[in-house]
Short mmCIF file of C-alpha atoms in Angstrom, two decimals:
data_model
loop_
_atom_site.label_atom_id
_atom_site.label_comp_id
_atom_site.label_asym_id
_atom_site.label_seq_id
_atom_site.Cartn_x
_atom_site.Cartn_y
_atom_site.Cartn_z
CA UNK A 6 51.31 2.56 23.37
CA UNK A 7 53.58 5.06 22.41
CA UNK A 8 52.95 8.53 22.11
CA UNK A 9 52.93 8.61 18.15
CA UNK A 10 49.87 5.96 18.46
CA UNK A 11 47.90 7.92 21.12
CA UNK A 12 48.11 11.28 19.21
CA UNK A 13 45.22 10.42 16.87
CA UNK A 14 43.58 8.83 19.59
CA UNK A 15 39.66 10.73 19.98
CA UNK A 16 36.41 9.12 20.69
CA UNK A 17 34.51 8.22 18.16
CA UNK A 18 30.93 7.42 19.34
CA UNK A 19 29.41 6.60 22.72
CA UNK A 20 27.08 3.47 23.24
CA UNK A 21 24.51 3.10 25.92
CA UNK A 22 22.09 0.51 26.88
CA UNK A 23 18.54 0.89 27.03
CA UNK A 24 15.51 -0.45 28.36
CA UNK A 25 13.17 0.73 25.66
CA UNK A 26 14.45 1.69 21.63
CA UNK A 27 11.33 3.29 21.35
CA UNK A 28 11.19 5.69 24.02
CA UNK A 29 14.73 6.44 23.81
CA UNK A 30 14.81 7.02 20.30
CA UNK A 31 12.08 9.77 20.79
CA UNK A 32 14.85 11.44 23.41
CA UNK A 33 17.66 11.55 21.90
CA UNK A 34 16.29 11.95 17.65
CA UNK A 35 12.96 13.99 18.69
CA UNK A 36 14.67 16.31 21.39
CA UNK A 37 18.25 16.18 20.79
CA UNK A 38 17.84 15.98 17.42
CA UNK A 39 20.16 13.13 16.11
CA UNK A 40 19.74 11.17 13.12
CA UNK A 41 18.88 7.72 12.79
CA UNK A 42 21.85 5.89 10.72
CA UNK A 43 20.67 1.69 11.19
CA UNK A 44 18.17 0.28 12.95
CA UNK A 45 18.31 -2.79 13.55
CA UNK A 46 15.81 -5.36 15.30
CA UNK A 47 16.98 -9.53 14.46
CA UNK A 48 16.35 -11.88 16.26
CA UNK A 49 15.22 -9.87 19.05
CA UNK A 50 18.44 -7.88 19.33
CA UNK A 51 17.15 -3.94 19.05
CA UNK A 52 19.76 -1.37 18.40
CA UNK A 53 19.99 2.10 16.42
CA UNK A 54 22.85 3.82 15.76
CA UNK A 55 22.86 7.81 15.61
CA UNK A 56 24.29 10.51 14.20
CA UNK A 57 24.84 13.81 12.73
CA UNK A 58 25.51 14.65 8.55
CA UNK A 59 26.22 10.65 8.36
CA UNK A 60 28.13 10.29 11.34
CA UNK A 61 28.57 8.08 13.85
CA UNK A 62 27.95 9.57 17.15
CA UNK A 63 26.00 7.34 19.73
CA UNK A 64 24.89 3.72 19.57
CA UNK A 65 21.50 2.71 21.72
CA UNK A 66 21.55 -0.80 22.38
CA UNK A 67 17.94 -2.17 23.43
CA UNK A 68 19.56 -4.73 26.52
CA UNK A 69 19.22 -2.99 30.07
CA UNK A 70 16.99 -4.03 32.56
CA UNK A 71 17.34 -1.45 35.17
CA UNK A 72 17.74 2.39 34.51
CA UNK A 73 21.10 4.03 35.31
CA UNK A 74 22.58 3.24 38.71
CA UNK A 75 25.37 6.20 39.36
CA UNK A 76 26.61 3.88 41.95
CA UNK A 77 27.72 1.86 39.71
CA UNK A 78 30.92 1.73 37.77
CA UNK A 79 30.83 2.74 34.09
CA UNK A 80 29.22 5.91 32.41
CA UNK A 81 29.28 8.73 34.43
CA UNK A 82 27.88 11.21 31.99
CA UNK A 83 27.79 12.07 28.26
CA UNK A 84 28.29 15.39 27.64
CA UNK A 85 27.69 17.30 24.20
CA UNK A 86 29.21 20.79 23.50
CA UNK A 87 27.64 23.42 21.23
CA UNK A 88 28.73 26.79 20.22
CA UNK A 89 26.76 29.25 22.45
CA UNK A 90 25.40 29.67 25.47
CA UNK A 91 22.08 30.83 23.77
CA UNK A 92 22.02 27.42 22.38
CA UNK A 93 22.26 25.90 25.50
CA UNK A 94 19.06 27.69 27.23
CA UNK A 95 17.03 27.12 24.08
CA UNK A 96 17.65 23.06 24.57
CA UNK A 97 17.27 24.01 28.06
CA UNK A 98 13.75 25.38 27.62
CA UNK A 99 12.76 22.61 24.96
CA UNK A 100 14.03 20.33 27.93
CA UNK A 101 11.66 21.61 30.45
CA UNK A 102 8.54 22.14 27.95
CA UNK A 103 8.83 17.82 27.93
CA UNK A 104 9.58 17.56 31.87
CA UNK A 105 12.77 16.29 32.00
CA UNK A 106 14.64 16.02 34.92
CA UNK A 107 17.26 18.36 35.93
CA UNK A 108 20.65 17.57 38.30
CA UNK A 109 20.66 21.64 38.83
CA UNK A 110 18.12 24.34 38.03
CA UNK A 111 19.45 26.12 35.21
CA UNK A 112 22.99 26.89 33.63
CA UNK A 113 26.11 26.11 36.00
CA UNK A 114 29.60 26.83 35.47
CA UNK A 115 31.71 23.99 34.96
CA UNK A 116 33.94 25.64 38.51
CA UNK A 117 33.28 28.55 40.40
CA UNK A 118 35.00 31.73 37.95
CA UNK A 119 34.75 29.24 34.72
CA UNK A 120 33.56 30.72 31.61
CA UNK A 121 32.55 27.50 30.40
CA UNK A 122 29.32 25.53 31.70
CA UNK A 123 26.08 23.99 30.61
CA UNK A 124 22.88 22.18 31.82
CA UNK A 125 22.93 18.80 33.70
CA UNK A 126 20.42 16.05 33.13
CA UNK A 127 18.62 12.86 32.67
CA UNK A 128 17.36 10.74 29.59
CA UNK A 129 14.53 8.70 30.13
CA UNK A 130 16.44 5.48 31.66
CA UNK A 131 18.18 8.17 33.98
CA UNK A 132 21.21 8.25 32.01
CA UNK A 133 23.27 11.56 32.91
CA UNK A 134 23.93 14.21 30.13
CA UNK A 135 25.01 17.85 29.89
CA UNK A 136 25.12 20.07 26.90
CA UNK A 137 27.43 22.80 27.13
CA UNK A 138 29.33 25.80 25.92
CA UNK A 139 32.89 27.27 26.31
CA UNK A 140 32.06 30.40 27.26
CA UNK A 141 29.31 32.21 28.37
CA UNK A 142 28.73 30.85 32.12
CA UNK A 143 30.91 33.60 33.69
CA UNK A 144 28.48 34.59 36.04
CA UNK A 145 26.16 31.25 36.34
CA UNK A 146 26.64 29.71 39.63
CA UNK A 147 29.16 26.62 40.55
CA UNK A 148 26.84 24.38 42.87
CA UNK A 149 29.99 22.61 44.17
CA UNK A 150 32.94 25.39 45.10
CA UNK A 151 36.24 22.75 45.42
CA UNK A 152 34.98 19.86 42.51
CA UNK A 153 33.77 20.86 38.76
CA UNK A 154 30.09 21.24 38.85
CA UNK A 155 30.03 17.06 36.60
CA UNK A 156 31.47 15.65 39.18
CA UNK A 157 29.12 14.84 41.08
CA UNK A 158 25.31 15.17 40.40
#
């Protein structure tokens, strides 16, 4: 590739494999509040694709038979960004209303010093996610002091 080709280059959506459409639909539409685009359920093959305003952003695919393994190689996390920290702690607090479990109790920063940072946890097949802001985690903790706080969890 040359560097005129890469230039456009961004992701475009994320898919992850599930052990139960149902449930996970719940998490992510219910909770996180994407839209369901296409469902789909032939021949035994279960799938939904989801979004935001008609866009593609994650695709669930109905085929796992274990839950995450972050031993394994692959997904390490999914991470969604939003505007504000205050929109961070009220998914936060909608997050702990439903007992979900959390990597670290309450906002990090991304590094020790970084303005930027977020919450770190796990959908219902253990699946890691964080939802963060830019700015806003100047004082929040950094639970690792030499590696950013996604590295490892």
């Amino acid at each position: 590739m040359t560097a005129t080709t890469t230039s456009t280059l961004r992701t475009g959506h994320v898919g992850i494999n599930v052990t139960d459409l149902p449930r996970s639909l719940a998490f992510y539409g219910d909770v996180l509040g994407f839209d369901v685009l296409v469902e789909g359920k032939e021949d035994g093959q279960r799938f939904a694709l989801l979004g935001r305003d008609g866009r593609l952003a994650l695709a669930l695919w109905q085929q796992a038979d274990d839950s995450y393994a972050p031993a394994r190689a692959g997904l390490h996390h999914l991470a969604f960004e939003v505007d504000t920290m205050d929109e961070v702690r009220a998914v936060e607090a909608e997050l702990r209303s439903l007992d979900v479990t959390f990597a670290y109790e309450g906002v990090v920063a991304h590094r020790e010093g970084a303005a930027s940072g977020g919450i770190f946890f796990h959908d219902p097949d253990g699946t890691r996610l964080e939802i963060y802001a830019p700015t806003g985690a100047e004082e929040a903790p950094a639970p690792h002091a030499a590696a950013p706080t996604c590295g490892f969890f």
